[in-house]
CSV table of N, CA and C in Angstrom, one decimal:
chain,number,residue,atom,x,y,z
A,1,UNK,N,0.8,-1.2,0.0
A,1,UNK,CA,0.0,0.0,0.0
A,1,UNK,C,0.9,1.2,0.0
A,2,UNK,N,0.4,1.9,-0.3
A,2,UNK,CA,1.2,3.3,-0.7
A,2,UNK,C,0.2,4.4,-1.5
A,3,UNK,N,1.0,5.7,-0.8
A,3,UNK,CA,0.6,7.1,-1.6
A,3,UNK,C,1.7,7.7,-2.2
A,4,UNK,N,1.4,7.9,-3.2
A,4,UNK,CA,2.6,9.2,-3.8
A,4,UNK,C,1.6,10.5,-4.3
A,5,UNK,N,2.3,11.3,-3.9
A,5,UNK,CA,2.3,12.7,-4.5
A,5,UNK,C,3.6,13.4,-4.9
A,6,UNK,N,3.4,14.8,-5.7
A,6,UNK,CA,4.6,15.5,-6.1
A,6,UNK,C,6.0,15.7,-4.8
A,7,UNK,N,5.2,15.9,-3.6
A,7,UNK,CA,5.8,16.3,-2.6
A,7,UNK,C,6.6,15.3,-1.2
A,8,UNK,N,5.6,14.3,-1.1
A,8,UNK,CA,5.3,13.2,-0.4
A,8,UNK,C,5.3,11.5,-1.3
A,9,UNK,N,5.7,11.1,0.2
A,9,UNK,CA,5.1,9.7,-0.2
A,9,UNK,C,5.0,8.6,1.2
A,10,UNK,N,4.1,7.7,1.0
A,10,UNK,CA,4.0,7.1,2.0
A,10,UNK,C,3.8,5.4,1.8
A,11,UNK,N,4.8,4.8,2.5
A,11,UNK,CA,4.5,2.9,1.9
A,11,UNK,C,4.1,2.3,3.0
A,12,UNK,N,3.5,1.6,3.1
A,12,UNK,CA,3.3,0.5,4.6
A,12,UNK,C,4.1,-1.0,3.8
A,13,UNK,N,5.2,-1.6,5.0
A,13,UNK,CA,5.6,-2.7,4.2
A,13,UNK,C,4.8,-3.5,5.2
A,14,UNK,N,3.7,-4.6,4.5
A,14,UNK,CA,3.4,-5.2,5.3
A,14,UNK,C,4.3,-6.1,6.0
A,15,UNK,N,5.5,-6.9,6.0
A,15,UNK,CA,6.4,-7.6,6.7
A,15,UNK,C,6.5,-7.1,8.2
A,16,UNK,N,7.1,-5.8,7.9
A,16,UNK,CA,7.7,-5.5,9.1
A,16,UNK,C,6.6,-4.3,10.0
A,17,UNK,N,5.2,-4.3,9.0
A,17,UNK,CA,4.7,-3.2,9.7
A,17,UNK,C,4.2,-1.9,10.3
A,18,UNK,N,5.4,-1.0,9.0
A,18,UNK,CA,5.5,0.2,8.9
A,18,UNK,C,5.8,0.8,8.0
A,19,UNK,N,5.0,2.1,8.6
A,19,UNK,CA,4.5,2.9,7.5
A,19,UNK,C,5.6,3.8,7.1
A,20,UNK,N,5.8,4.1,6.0
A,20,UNK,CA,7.2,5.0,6.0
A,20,UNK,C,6.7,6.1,5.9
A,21,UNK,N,7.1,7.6,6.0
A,21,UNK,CA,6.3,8.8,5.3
A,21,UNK,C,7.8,9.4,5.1
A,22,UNK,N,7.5,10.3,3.3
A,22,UNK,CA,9.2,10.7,3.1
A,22,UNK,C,8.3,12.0,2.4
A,23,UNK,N,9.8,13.3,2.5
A,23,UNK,CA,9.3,14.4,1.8
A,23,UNK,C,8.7,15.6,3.0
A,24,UNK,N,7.5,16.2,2.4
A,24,UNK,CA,7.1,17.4,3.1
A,24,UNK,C,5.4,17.2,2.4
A,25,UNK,N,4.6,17.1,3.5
A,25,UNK,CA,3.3,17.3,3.5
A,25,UNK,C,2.5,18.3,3.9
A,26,UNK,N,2.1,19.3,3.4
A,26,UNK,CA,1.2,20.4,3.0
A,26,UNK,C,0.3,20.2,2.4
A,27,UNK,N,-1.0,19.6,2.7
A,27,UNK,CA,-2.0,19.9,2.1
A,27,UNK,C,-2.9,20.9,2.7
A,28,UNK,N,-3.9,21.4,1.6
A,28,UNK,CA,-4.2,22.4,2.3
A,28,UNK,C,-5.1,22.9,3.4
A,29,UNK,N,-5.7,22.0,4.2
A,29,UNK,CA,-6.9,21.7,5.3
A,29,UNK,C,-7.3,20.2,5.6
A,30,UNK,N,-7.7,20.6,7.1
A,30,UNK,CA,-8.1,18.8,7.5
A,30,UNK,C,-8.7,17.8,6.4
A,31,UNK,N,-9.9,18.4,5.7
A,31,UNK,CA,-10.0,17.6,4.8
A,31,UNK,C,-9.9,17.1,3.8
A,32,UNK,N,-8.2,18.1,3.6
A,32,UNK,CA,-7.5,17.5,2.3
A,32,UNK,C,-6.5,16.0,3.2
A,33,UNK,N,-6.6,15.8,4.3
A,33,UNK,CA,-5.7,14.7,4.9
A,33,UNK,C,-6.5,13.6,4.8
A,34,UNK,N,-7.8,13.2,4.3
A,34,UNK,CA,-8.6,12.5,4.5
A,34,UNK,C,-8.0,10.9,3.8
A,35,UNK,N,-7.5,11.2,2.6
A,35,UNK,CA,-6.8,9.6,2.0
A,35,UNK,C,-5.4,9.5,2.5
A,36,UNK,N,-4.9,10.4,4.1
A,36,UNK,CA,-4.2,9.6,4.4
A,36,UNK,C,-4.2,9.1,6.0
A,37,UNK,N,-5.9,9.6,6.3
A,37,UNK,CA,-6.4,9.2,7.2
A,37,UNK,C,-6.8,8.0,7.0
A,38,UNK,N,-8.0,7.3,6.1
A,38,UNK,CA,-8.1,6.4,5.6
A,38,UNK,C,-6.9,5.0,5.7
A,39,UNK,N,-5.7,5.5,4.8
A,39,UNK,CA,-4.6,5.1,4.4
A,39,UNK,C,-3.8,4.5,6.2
A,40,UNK,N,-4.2,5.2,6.7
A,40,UNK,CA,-4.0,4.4,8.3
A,40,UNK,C,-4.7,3.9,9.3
A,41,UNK,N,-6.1,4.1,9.0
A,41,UNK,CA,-7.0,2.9,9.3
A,41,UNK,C,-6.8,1.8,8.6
A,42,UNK,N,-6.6,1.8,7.3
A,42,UNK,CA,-6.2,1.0,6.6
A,42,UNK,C,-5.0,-0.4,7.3
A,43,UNK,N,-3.8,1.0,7.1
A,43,UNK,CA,-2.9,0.1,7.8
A,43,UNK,C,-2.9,-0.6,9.3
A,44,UNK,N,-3.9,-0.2,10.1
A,44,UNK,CA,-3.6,-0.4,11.2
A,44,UNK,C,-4.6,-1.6,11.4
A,45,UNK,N,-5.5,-2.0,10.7
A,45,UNK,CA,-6.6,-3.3,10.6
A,45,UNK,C,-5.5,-4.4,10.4
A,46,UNK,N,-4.2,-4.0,9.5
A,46,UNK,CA,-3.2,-5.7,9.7
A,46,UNK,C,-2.4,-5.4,10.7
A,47,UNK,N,-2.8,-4.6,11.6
A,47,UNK,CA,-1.6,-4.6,12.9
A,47,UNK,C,-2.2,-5.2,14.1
A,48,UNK,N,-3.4,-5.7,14.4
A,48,UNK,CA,-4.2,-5.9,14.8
A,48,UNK,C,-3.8,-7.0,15.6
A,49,UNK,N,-3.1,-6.8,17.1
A,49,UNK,CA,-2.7,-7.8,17.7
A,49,UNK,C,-0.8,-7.8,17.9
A,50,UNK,N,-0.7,-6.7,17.1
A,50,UNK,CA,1.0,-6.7,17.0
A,50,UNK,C,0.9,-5.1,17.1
A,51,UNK,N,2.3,-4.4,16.4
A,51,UNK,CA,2.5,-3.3,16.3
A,51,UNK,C,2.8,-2.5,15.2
A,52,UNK,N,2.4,-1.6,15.1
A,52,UNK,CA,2.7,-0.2,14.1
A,52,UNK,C,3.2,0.2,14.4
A,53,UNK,N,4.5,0.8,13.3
A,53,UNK,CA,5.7,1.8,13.4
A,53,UNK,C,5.3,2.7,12.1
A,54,UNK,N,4.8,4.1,12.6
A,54,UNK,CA,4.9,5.0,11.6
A,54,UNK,C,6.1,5.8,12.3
A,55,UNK,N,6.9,5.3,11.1
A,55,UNK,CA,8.3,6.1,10.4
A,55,UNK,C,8.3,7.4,9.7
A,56,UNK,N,8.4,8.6,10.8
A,56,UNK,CA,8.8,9.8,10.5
A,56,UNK,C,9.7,10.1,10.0
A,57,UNK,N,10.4,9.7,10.2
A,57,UNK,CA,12.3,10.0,10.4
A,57,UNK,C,12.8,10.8,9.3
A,58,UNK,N,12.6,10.2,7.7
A,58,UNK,CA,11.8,11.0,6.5
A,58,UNK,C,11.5,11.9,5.9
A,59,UNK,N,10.6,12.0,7.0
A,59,UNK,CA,9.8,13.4,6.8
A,59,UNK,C,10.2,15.1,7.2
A,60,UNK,N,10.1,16.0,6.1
A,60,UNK,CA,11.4,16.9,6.4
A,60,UNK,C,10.2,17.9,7.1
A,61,UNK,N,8.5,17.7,6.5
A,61,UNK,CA,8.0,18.7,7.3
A,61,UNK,C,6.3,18.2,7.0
A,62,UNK,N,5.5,18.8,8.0
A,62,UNK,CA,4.3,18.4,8.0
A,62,UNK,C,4.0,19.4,8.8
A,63,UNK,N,2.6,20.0,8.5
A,63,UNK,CA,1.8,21.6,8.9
A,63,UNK,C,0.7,21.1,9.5
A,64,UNK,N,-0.1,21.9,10.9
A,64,UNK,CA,-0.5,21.7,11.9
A,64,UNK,C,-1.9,20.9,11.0
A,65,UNK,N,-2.4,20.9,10.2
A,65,UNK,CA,-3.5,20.0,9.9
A,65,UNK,C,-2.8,18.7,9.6
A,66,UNK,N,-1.9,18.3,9.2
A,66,UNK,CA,-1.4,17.0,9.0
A,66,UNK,C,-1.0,16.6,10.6
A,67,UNK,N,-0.3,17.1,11.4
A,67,UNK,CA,-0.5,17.2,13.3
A,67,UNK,C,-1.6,16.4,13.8
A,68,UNK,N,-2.4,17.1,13.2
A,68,UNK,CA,-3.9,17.6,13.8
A,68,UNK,C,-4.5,15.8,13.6
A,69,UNK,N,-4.2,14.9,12.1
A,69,UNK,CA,-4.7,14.0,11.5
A,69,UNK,C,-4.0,13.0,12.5
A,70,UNK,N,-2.4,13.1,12.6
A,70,UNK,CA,-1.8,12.1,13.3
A,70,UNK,C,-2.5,12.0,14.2
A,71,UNK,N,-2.6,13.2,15.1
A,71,UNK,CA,-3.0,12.9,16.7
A,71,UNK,C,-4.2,12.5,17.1
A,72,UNK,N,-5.6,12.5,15.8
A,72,UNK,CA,-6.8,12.1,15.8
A,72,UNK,C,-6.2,10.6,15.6
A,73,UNK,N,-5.5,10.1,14.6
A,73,UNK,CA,-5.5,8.3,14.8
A,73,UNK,C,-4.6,8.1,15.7
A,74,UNK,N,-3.8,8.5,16.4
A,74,UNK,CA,-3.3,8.3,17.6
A,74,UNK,C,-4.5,7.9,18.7
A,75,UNK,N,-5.5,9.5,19.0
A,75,UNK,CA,-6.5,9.1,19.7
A,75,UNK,C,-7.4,8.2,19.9
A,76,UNK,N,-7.4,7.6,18.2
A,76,UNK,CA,-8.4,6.5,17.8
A,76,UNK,C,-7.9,5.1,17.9
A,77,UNK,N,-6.5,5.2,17.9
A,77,UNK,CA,-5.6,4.0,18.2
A,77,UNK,C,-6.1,3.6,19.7
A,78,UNK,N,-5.9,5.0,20.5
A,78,UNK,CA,-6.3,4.5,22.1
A,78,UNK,C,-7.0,3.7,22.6
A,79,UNK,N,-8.7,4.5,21.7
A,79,UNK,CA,-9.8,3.5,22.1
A,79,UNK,C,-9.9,2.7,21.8
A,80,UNK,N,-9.2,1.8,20.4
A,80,UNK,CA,-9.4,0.7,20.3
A,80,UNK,C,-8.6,-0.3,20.9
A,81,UNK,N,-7.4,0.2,21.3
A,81,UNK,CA,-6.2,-0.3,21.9
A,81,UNK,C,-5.9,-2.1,21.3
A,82,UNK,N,-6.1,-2.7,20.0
A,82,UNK,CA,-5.9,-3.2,19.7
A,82,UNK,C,-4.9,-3.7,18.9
A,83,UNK,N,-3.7,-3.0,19.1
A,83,UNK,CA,-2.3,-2.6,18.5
A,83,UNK,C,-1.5,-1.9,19.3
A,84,UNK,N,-0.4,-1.7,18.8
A,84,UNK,CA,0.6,-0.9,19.6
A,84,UNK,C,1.3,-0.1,18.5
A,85,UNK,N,1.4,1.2,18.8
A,85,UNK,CA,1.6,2.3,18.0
A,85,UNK,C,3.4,2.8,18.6
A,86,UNK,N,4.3,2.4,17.4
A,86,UNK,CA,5.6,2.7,17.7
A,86,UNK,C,5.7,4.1,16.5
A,87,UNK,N,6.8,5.2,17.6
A,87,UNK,CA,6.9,6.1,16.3
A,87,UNK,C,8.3,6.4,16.1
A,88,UNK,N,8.5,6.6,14.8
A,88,UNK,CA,10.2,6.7,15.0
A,88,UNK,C,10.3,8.0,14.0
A,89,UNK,N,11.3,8.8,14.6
A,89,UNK,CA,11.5,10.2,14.2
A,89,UNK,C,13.3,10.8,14.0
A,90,UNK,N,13.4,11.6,14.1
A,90,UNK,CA,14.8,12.2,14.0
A,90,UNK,C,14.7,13.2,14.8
A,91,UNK,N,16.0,13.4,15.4
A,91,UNK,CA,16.2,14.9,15.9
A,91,UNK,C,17.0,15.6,15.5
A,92,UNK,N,17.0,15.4,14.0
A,92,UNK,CA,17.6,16.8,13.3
A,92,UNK,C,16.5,17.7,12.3
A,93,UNK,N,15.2,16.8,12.5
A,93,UNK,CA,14.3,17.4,11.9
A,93,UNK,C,13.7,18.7,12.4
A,94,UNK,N,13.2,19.9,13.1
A,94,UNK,CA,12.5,20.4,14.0
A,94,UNK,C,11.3,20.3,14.5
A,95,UNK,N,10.1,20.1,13.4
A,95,UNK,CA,9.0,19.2,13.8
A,95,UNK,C,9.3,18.6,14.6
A,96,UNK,N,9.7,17.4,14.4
A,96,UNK,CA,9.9,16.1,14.8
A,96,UNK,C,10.3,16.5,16.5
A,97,UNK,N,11.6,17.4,16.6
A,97,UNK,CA,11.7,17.6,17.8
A,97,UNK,C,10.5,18.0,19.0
A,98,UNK,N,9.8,18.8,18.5
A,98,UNK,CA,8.6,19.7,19.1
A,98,UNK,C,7.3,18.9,19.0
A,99,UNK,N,7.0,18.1,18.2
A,99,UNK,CA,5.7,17.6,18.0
A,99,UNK,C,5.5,15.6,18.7
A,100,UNK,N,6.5,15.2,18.5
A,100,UNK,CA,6.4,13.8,18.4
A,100,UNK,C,6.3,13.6,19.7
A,101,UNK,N,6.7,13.8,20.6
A,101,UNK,CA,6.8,13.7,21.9
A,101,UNK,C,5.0,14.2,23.0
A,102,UNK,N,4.5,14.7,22.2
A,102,UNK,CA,3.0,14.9,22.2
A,102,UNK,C,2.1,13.9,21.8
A,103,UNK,N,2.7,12.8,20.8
A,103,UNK,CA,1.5,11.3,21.1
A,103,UNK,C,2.0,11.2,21.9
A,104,UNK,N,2.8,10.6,22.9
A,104,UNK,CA,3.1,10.0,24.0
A,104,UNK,C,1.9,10.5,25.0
A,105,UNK,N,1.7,12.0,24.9
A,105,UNK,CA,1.1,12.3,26.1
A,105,UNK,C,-0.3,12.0,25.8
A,106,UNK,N,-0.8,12.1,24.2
A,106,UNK,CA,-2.2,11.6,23.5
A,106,UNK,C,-2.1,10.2,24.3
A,107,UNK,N,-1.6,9.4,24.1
A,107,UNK,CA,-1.1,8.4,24.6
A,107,UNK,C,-0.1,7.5,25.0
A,108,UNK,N,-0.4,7.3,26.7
A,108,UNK,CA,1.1,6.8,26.9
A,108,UNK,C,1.3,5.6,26.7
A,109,UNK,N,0.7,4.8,26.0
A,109,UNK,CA,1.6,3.6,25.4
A,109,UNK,C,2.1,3.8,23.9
A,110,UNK,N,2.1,4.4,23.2
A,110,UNK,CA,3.0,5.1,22.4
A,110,UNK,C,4.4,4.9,22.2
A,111,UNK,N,5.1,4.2,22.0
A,111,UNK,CA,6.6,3.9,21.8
A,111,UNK,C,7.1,5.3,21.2
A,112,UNK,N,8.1,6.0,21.6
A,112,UNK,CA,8.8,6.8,20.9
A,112,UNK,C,10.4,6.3,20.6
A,113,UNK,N,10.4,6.1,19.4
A,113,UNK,CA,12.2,6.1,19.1
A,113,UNK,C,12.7,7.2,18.1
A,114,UNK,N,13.3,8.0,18.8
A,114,UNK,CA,13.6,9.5,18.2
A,114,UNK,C,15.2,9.2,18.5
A,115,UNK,N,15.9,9.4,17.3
A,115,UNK,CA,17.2,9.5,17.5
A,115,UNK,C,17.9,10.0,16.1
């Protein structure tokens, strides 16, 4: 499974479980994030019992409506608590430094691996 755009792109390798996201995502409002809301319900129906690693690390930038989409499936991850949500990021990115550390607190079973 996968999205590409001009700017972006995103794979889920089913093997290992994760989602990659590479590039810079700017779309223009919540409900332009919608096919890659989808795109993670999607992926997280085969995680069902194991774990999800969406792989930031990647990603050079993403604007507070794409924020806004993570931390709604983060919240929705919660309630169903039928998976385990690992995130893996960089700290040379700045997003990444400032944002990622906020699912954790959406939810604290949240694996963060930032390095």
């Amino acid at each position: 499974m996968e999205i590409k755009d001009l700017d972006y792109e995103i794979k889920f390798n089913e093997s290992t479980k994760t989602a990659t996201f590479t590039g810079s995502i700017r779309l223009q409002n919540l409900p332009s994030y919608e096919p890659i809301k989808v795109f993670l319900r999607d992926v997280a129906k085969q995680c069902i019992g194991s774990t999800l690693c969406l792989d930031f690390s990647q990603l050079e930038f993403v604007n507070s409506s794409g924020i806004t989409t993570f931390s709604m499936f983060i919240i929705d991850s919660r309630k169903l608590a039928s998976y385990q949500v690992k995130i893996r990021g960089s700290v040379s990115i700045s997003w990444q430094q400032k944002s990622l550390s906020n699912f954790k607190k959406l939810w604290d079973q949240v694996v963060l691996d930032v390095g």
